[in-house]
PDB file of C-alpha atoms and ligand atoms in Angstrom:
ATOM      1  CA  UNK A   1       3.101   9.218   4.813  1.00 66.00           C
ATOM      2  CA  UNK A   2       0.594  11.381   3.315  1.00 87.00           C
ATOM      3  CA  UNK A   3      -2.795  10.263   2.255  1.00 95.00           C
ATOM      4  CA  UNK A   4      -3.174   8.528  -1.193  1.00 98.00           C
ATOM      5  CA  UNK A   5      -3.854  10.498  -4.108  1.00 98.00           C
ATOM      6  CA  UNK A   6      -7.295   9.414  -6.270  1.00 98.00           C
ATOM      7  CA  UNK A   7      -6.506   8.757  -9.825  1.00 98.00           C
ATOM      8  CA  UNK A   8      -8.454   7.728 -13.045  1.00 98.00           C
ATOM      9  CA  UNK A   9      -8.245   3.979 -13.384  1.00 98.00           C
ATOM     10  CA  UNK A  10      -7.500   4.481 -17.197  1.00 98.00           C
ATOM     11  CA  UNK A  11      -4.406   6.592 -16.087  1.00 98.00           C
ATOM     12  CA  UNK A  12      -3.144   3.734 -14.079  1.00 98.00           C
ATOM     13  CA  UNK A  13      -3.374   1.349 -16.907  1.00 98.00           C
ATOM     14  CA  UNK A  14      -6.788  -0.259 -16.502  1.00 98.00           C
ATOM     15  CA  UNK A  15      -8.567  -0.767 -19.909  1.00 98.00           C
ATOM     16  CA  UNK A  16     -11.527   1.035 -18.851  1.00 98.00           C
ATOM     17  CA  UNK A  17     -12.051   3.746 -21.565  1.00 98.00           C
ATOM     18  CA  UNK A  18     -15.150   3.865 -23.689  1.00 98.00           C
ATOM     19  CA  UNK A  19     -13.450   2.267 -26.408  1.00 98.00           C
ATOM     20  CA  UNK A  20     -11.748  -0.567 -24.146  1.00 98.00           C
ATOM     21  CA  UNK A  21      -8.531   0.884 -24.206  1.00 98.00           C
ATOM     22  CA  UNK A  22      -6.028   2.387 -21.074  1.00 98.00           C
ATOM     23  CA  UNK A  23      -4.320   5.651 -21.138  1.00 98.00           C
ATOM     24  CA  UNK A  24      -1.426   4.851 -18.996  1.00 98.00           C
ATOM     25  CA  UNK A  25       0.410   7.752 -17.348  1.00 97.00           C
ATOM     26  CA  UNK A  26       3.767   6.574 -16.194  1.00 97.00           C
ATOM     27  CA  UNK A  27       3.694   8.698 -13.213  1.00 96.00           C
ATOM     28  CA  UNK A  28       0.380   7.664 -12.367  1.00 98.00           C
ATOM     29  CA  UNK A  29       1.147   3.737 -12.989  1.00 98.00           C
ATOM     30  CA  UNK A  30       4.269   4.273 -10.408  1.00 97.00           C
ATOM     31  CA  UNK A  31       2.184   5.904  -7.809  1.00 97.00           C
ATOM     32  CA  UNK A  32      -0.386   2.901  -7.911  1.00 98.00           C
ATOM     33  CA  UNK A  33       2.278   0.398  -7.822  1.00 97.00           C
ATOM     34  CA  UNK A  34       4.027   2.347  -4.679  1.00 97.00           C
ATOM     35  CA  UNK A  35       0.513   2.408  -2.898  1.00 97.00           C
ATOM     36  CA  UNK A  36       0.377   6.057  -3.103  1.00 98.00           C
ATOM     37  CA  UNK A  37      -2.738   6.285  -5.213  1.00 98.00           C
ATOM     38  CA  UNK A  38      -6.273   4.979  -5.454  1.00 98.00           C
ATOM     39  CA  UNK A  39      -7.550   4.149  -8.753  1.00 98.00           C
ATOM     40  CA  UNK A  40     -11.186   4.620  -9.915  1.00 98.00           C
ATOM     41  CA  UNK A  41     -13.288   4.565 -12.931  1.00 99.00           C
ATOM     42  CA  UNK A  42     -16.662   6.770 -12.084  1.00 98.00           C
ATOM     43  CA  UNK A  43     -18.094   5.459 -15.291  1.00 98.00           C
ATOM     44  CA  UNK A  44     -17.822   1.800 -14.681  1.00 98.00           C
ATOM     45  CA  UNK A  45     -18.825   2.701 -11.026  1.00 98.00           C
ATOM     46  CA  UNK A  46     -22.129   4.195 -12.471  1.00 98.00           C
ATOM     47  CA  UNK A  47     -22.838   0.785 -14.104  1.00 98.00           C
ATOM     48  CA  UNK A  48     -21.808   1.464 -17.674  1.00 98.00           C
ATOM     49  CA  UNK A  49     -20.306  -1.227 -19.800  1.00 98.00           C
ATOM     50  CA  UNK A  50     -16.919  -1.413 -21.345  1.00 98.00           C
ATOM     51  CA  UNK A  51     -16.699  -0.663 -24.258  1.00 98.00           C
ATOM     52  CA  UNK A  52     -19.420   2.027 -24.365  1.00 98.00           C
ATOM     53  CA  UNK A  53     -20.805   4.572 -26.667  1.00 97.00           C
ATOM     54  CA  UNK A  54     -18.726   8.002 -26.840  1.00 98.00           C
ATOM     55  CA  UNK A  55     -20.391  10.519 -24.543  1.00 98.00           C
ATOM     56  CA  UNK A  56     -20.132  14.155 -24.202  1.00 98.00           C
ATOM     57  CA  UNK A  57     -21.700  16.970 -21.945  1.00 98.00           C
ATOM     58  CA  UNK A  58     -24.135  19.138 -23.415  1.00 97.00           C
ATOM     59  CA  UNK A  59     -26.391  21.490 -21.516  1.00 95.00           C
ATOM     60  CA  UNK A  60     -25.596  20.126 -18.291  1.00 95.00           C
ATOM     61  CA  UNK A  61     -26.680  16.566 -19.391  1.00 98.00           C
ATOM     62  CA  UNK A  62     -24.340  13.651 -20.703  1.00 98.00           C
ATOM     63  CA  UNK A  63     -25.302  12.272 -23.906  1.00 98.00           C
ATOM     64  CA  UNK A  64     -23.803   9.596 -26.110  1.00 98.00           C
ATOM     65  CA  UNK A  65     -23.431   9.866 -29.861  1.00 95.00           C
ATOM     66  CA  UNK A  66     -26.591   8.113 -30.257  1.00 95.00           C
ATOM     67  CA  UNK A  67     -28.468  10.569 -28.584  1.00 95.00           C
ATOM     68  CA  UNK A  68     -29.054   8.259 -25.359  1.00 97.00           C
ATOM     69  CA  UNK A  69     -29.003  10.458 -22.055  1.00 98.00           C
ATOM     70  CA  UNK A  70     -26.555   8.882 -19.619  1.00 98.00           C
ATOM     71  CA  UNK A  71     -26.773  11.413 -16.927  1.00 98.00           C
ATOM     72  CA  UNK A  72     -28.018   9.296 -14.169  1.00 98.00           C
ATOM     73  CA  UNK A  73     -25.241   6.749 -14.580  1.00 98.00           C
ATOM     74  CA  UNK A  74     -22.514   9.443 -14.605  1.00 98.00           C
ATOM     75  CA  UNK A  75     -24.149  11.176 -11.542  1.00 98.00           C
ATOM     76  CA  UNK A  76     -24.404   7.764  -9.623  1.00 98.00           C
ATOM     77  CA  UNK A  77     -20.648   6.851 -10.406  1.00 98.00           C
ATOM     78  CA  UNK A  78     -19.400  10.117  -9.227  1.00 99.00           C
ATOM     79  CA  UNK A  79     -20.928   9.730  -5.986  1.00 98.00           C
ATOM     80  CA  UNK A  80     -19.586   6.264  -5.681  1.00 98.00           C
ATOM     81  CA  UNK A  81     -16.149   7.517  -6.731  1.00 98.00           C
ATOM     82  CA  UNK A  82     -16.365  10.180  -4.010  1.00 98.00           C
ATOM     83  CA  UNK A  83     -17.254   7.441  -1.370  1.00 98.00           C
ATOM     84  CA  UNK A  84     -14.192   5.722  -2.459  1.00 98.00           C
ATOM     85  CA  UNK A  85     -11.987   8.810  -2.150  1.00 98.00           C
ATOM     86  CA  UNK A  86     -13.510   9.597   1.325  1.00 98.00           C
ATOM     87  CA  UNK A  87     -12.986   6.125   2.325  1.00 98.00           C
ATOM     88  CA  UNK A  88      -9.102   6.430   1.407  1.00 98.00           C
ATOM     89  CA  UNK A  89      -8.710   9.751   2.874  1.00 98.00           C
ATOM     90  CA  UNK A  90      -7.893  11.545  -0.318  1.00 98.00           C
ATOM     91  CA  UNK A  91      -7.839  15.160  -0.708  1.00 98.00           C
ATOM     92  CA  UNK A  92      -6.036  15.460  -4.288  1.00 98.00           C
ATOM     93  CA  UNK A  93      -7.022  13.884  -7.414  1.00 98.00           C
ATOM     94  CA  UNK A  94      -5.067  13.298 -10.732  1.00 98.00           C
ATOM     95  CA  UNK A  95      -7.840  12.772 -13.453  1.00 98.00           C
ATOM     96  CA  UNK A  96      -7.787  12.082 -17.196  1.00 98.00           C
ATOM     97  CA  UNK A  97      -8.065  15.365 -19.501  1.00 98.00           C
ATOM     98  CA  UNK A  98     -11.024  15.871 -21.548  1.00 98.00           C
ATOM     99  CA  UNK A  99     -13.508  13.151 -20.363  1.00 98.00           C
ATOM    100  CA  UNK A 100     -16.978  13.953 -19.711  1.00 98.00           C
ATOM    101  CA  UNK A 101     -16.498  12.543 -16.264  1.00 98.00           C
ATOM    102  CA  UNK A 102     -13.023  12.887 -15.254  1.00 98.00           C
ATOM    103  CA  UNK A 103     -12.041  16.232 -17.462  1.00 98.00           C
ATOM    104  CA  UNK A 104     -10.712  19.183 -15.481  1.00 98.00           C
ATOM    105  CA  UNK A 105     -10.800  22.529 -17.172  1.00 97.00           C
ATOM    106  CA  UNK A 106     -11.611  21.591 -20.603  1.00 97.00           C
ATOM    107  CA  UNK A 107     -14.145  19.071 -22.106  1.00 98.00           C
ATOM    108  CA  UNK A 108     -15.517  18.418 -25.485  1.00 98.00           C
ATOM    109  CA  UNK A 109     -18.406  20.563 -26.590  1.00 97.00           C
ATOM    110  CA  UNK A 110     -21.201  17.950 -27.025  1.00 98.00           C
ATOM    111  CA  UNK A 111     -21.219  18.166 -30.786  1.00 97.00           C
ATOM    112  CA  UNK A 112     -18.897  15.231 -31.190  1.00 97.00           C
ATOM    113  CA  UNK A 113     -16.726  17.504 -33.387  1.00 96.00           C
ATOM    114  CA  UNK A 114     -13.426  17.340 -31.599  1.00 97.00           C
ATOM    115  CA  UNK A 115     -13.751  20.937 -30.029  1.00 98.00           C
ATOM    116  CA  UNK A 116     -12.911  21.566 -26.480  1.00 98.00           C
ATOM    117  CA  UNK A 117     -14.636  24.367 -24.383  1.00 98.00           C
ATOM    118  CA  UNK A 118     -13.907  25.241 -20.612  1.00 98.00           C
ATOM    119  CA  UNK A 119     -15.506  23.086 -18.236  1.00 98.00           C
ATOM    120  CA  UNK A 120     -15.278  20.201 -15.951  1.00 98.00           C
ATOM    121  CA  UNK A 121     -16.632  16.529 -16.228  1.00 98.00           C
ATOM    122  CA  UNK A 122     -19.238  15.264 -13.810  1.00 98.00           C
ATOM    123  CA  UNK A 123     -16.717  13.404 -11.466  1.00 99.00           C
ATOM    124  CA  UNK A 124     -14.322  16.300 -11.402  1.00 98.00           C
ATOM    125  CA  UNK A 125     -17.025  18.792 -10.815  1.00 98.00           C
ATOM    126  CA  UNK A 126     -18.140  16.793  -7.977  1.00 98.00           C
ATOM    127  CA  UNK A 127     -14.857  16.462  -6.209  1.00 98.00           C
ATOM    128  CA  UNK A 128     -13.764  20.162  -6.647  1.00 98.00           C
ATOM    129  CA  UNK A 129     -17.201  21.143  -5.273  1.00 98.00           C
ATOM    130  CA  UNK A 130     -16.250  18.775  -2.125  1.00 98.00           C
ATOM    131  CA  UNK A 131     -12.919  20.545  -1.845  1.00 98.00           C
ATOM    132  CA  UNK A 132     -10.540  18.253  -3.571  1.00 98.00           C
ATOM    133  CA  UNK A 133      -7.562  19.624  -5.424  1.00 98.00           C
ATOM    134  CA  UNK A 134      -8.025  18.129  -9.010  1.00 98.00           C
ATOM    135  CA  UNK A 135      -5.384  18.101 -11.793  1.00 98.00           C
ATOM    136  CA  UNK A 136      -4.970  16.620 -14.846  1.00 97.00           C
ATOM    137  CA  UNK A 137      -2.457  13.945 -16.244  1.00 96.00           C
ATOM    138  CA  UNK A 138      -1.098  16.263 -18.711  1.00 91.00           C
ATOM    139  CA  UNK A 139      -0.371  18.693 -15.431  1.00 89.00           C
ATOM    140  CA  UNK A 140       1.556  15.879 -13.688  1.00 81.00           C
ATOM    141  CA  UNK A 141       4.004  14.467 -16.572  1.00 70.00           C
ATOM    142  CA  UNK A 142       7.286  13.842 -14.996  1.00 53.00           C
ATOM    143  CA  UNK A 143      10.257  14.533 -16.848  1.00 41.00           C
ATOM    144  CA  UNK A 144      10.800  11.976 -19.790  1.00 39.00           C
ATOM    145  CA  UNK A 145       7.891  10.291 -18.462  1.00 38.00           C
TER     146      UNK A 145
HETATM  147 FE1  SF4 B 201     -10.838   7.153 -17.584  1.00 56.94          FE
HETATM  148 FE2  SF4 B 201     -12.570   8.674 -15.918  1.00 56.94          FE
HETATM  149 FE3  SF4 B 201     -13.248   7.627 -18.170  1.00 56.94          FE
HETATM  150 FE4  SF4 B 201     -13.060   5.976 -16.325  1.00 56.94          FE
HETATM  151  S1  SF4 B 201     -14.557   7.562 -16.672  1.00 56.94           S
HETATM  152  S2  SF4 B 201     -12.198   5.824 -18.419  1.00 56.94           S
HETATM  153  S3  SF4 B 201     -11.480   6.943 -15.290  1.00 56.94           S
HETATM  154  S4  SF4 B 201     -11.537   8.966 -17.933  1.00 56.94           S
END
């Protein structure tokens, strides 16, 4: 058996998103059920409550729609998520697309306008920097899943 894959907890069905919802991805749920994936939510690991304000990346910081700066909590959560990944020997991650933590390749532009721009969330960026192969649920859809 290979090392388990690190996955965003919301993709595994945990209701940890900012609005208290989950975003279950059947392929990821199945992997967790089979013990092949380890779920983490870096925003919860960083001490943020659920539900919480919508947040986006802007000029290298994480800001809530109220203007509050949550960069520290995001950095802490990313570091803790990395520790979990290392403890399980993960080298690969499937993370929720477009999130300011987990998004990989594209994130929202920081104006809460719904517009996407190239970039990585705080957690995805840290994992990539540390050599992890990071993909999104959109790239991991199984046929019919
Ligand atoms: Fe999902 Fe990641 Fe957001 Fe947590 S931080 S709710 S795991 S996308």
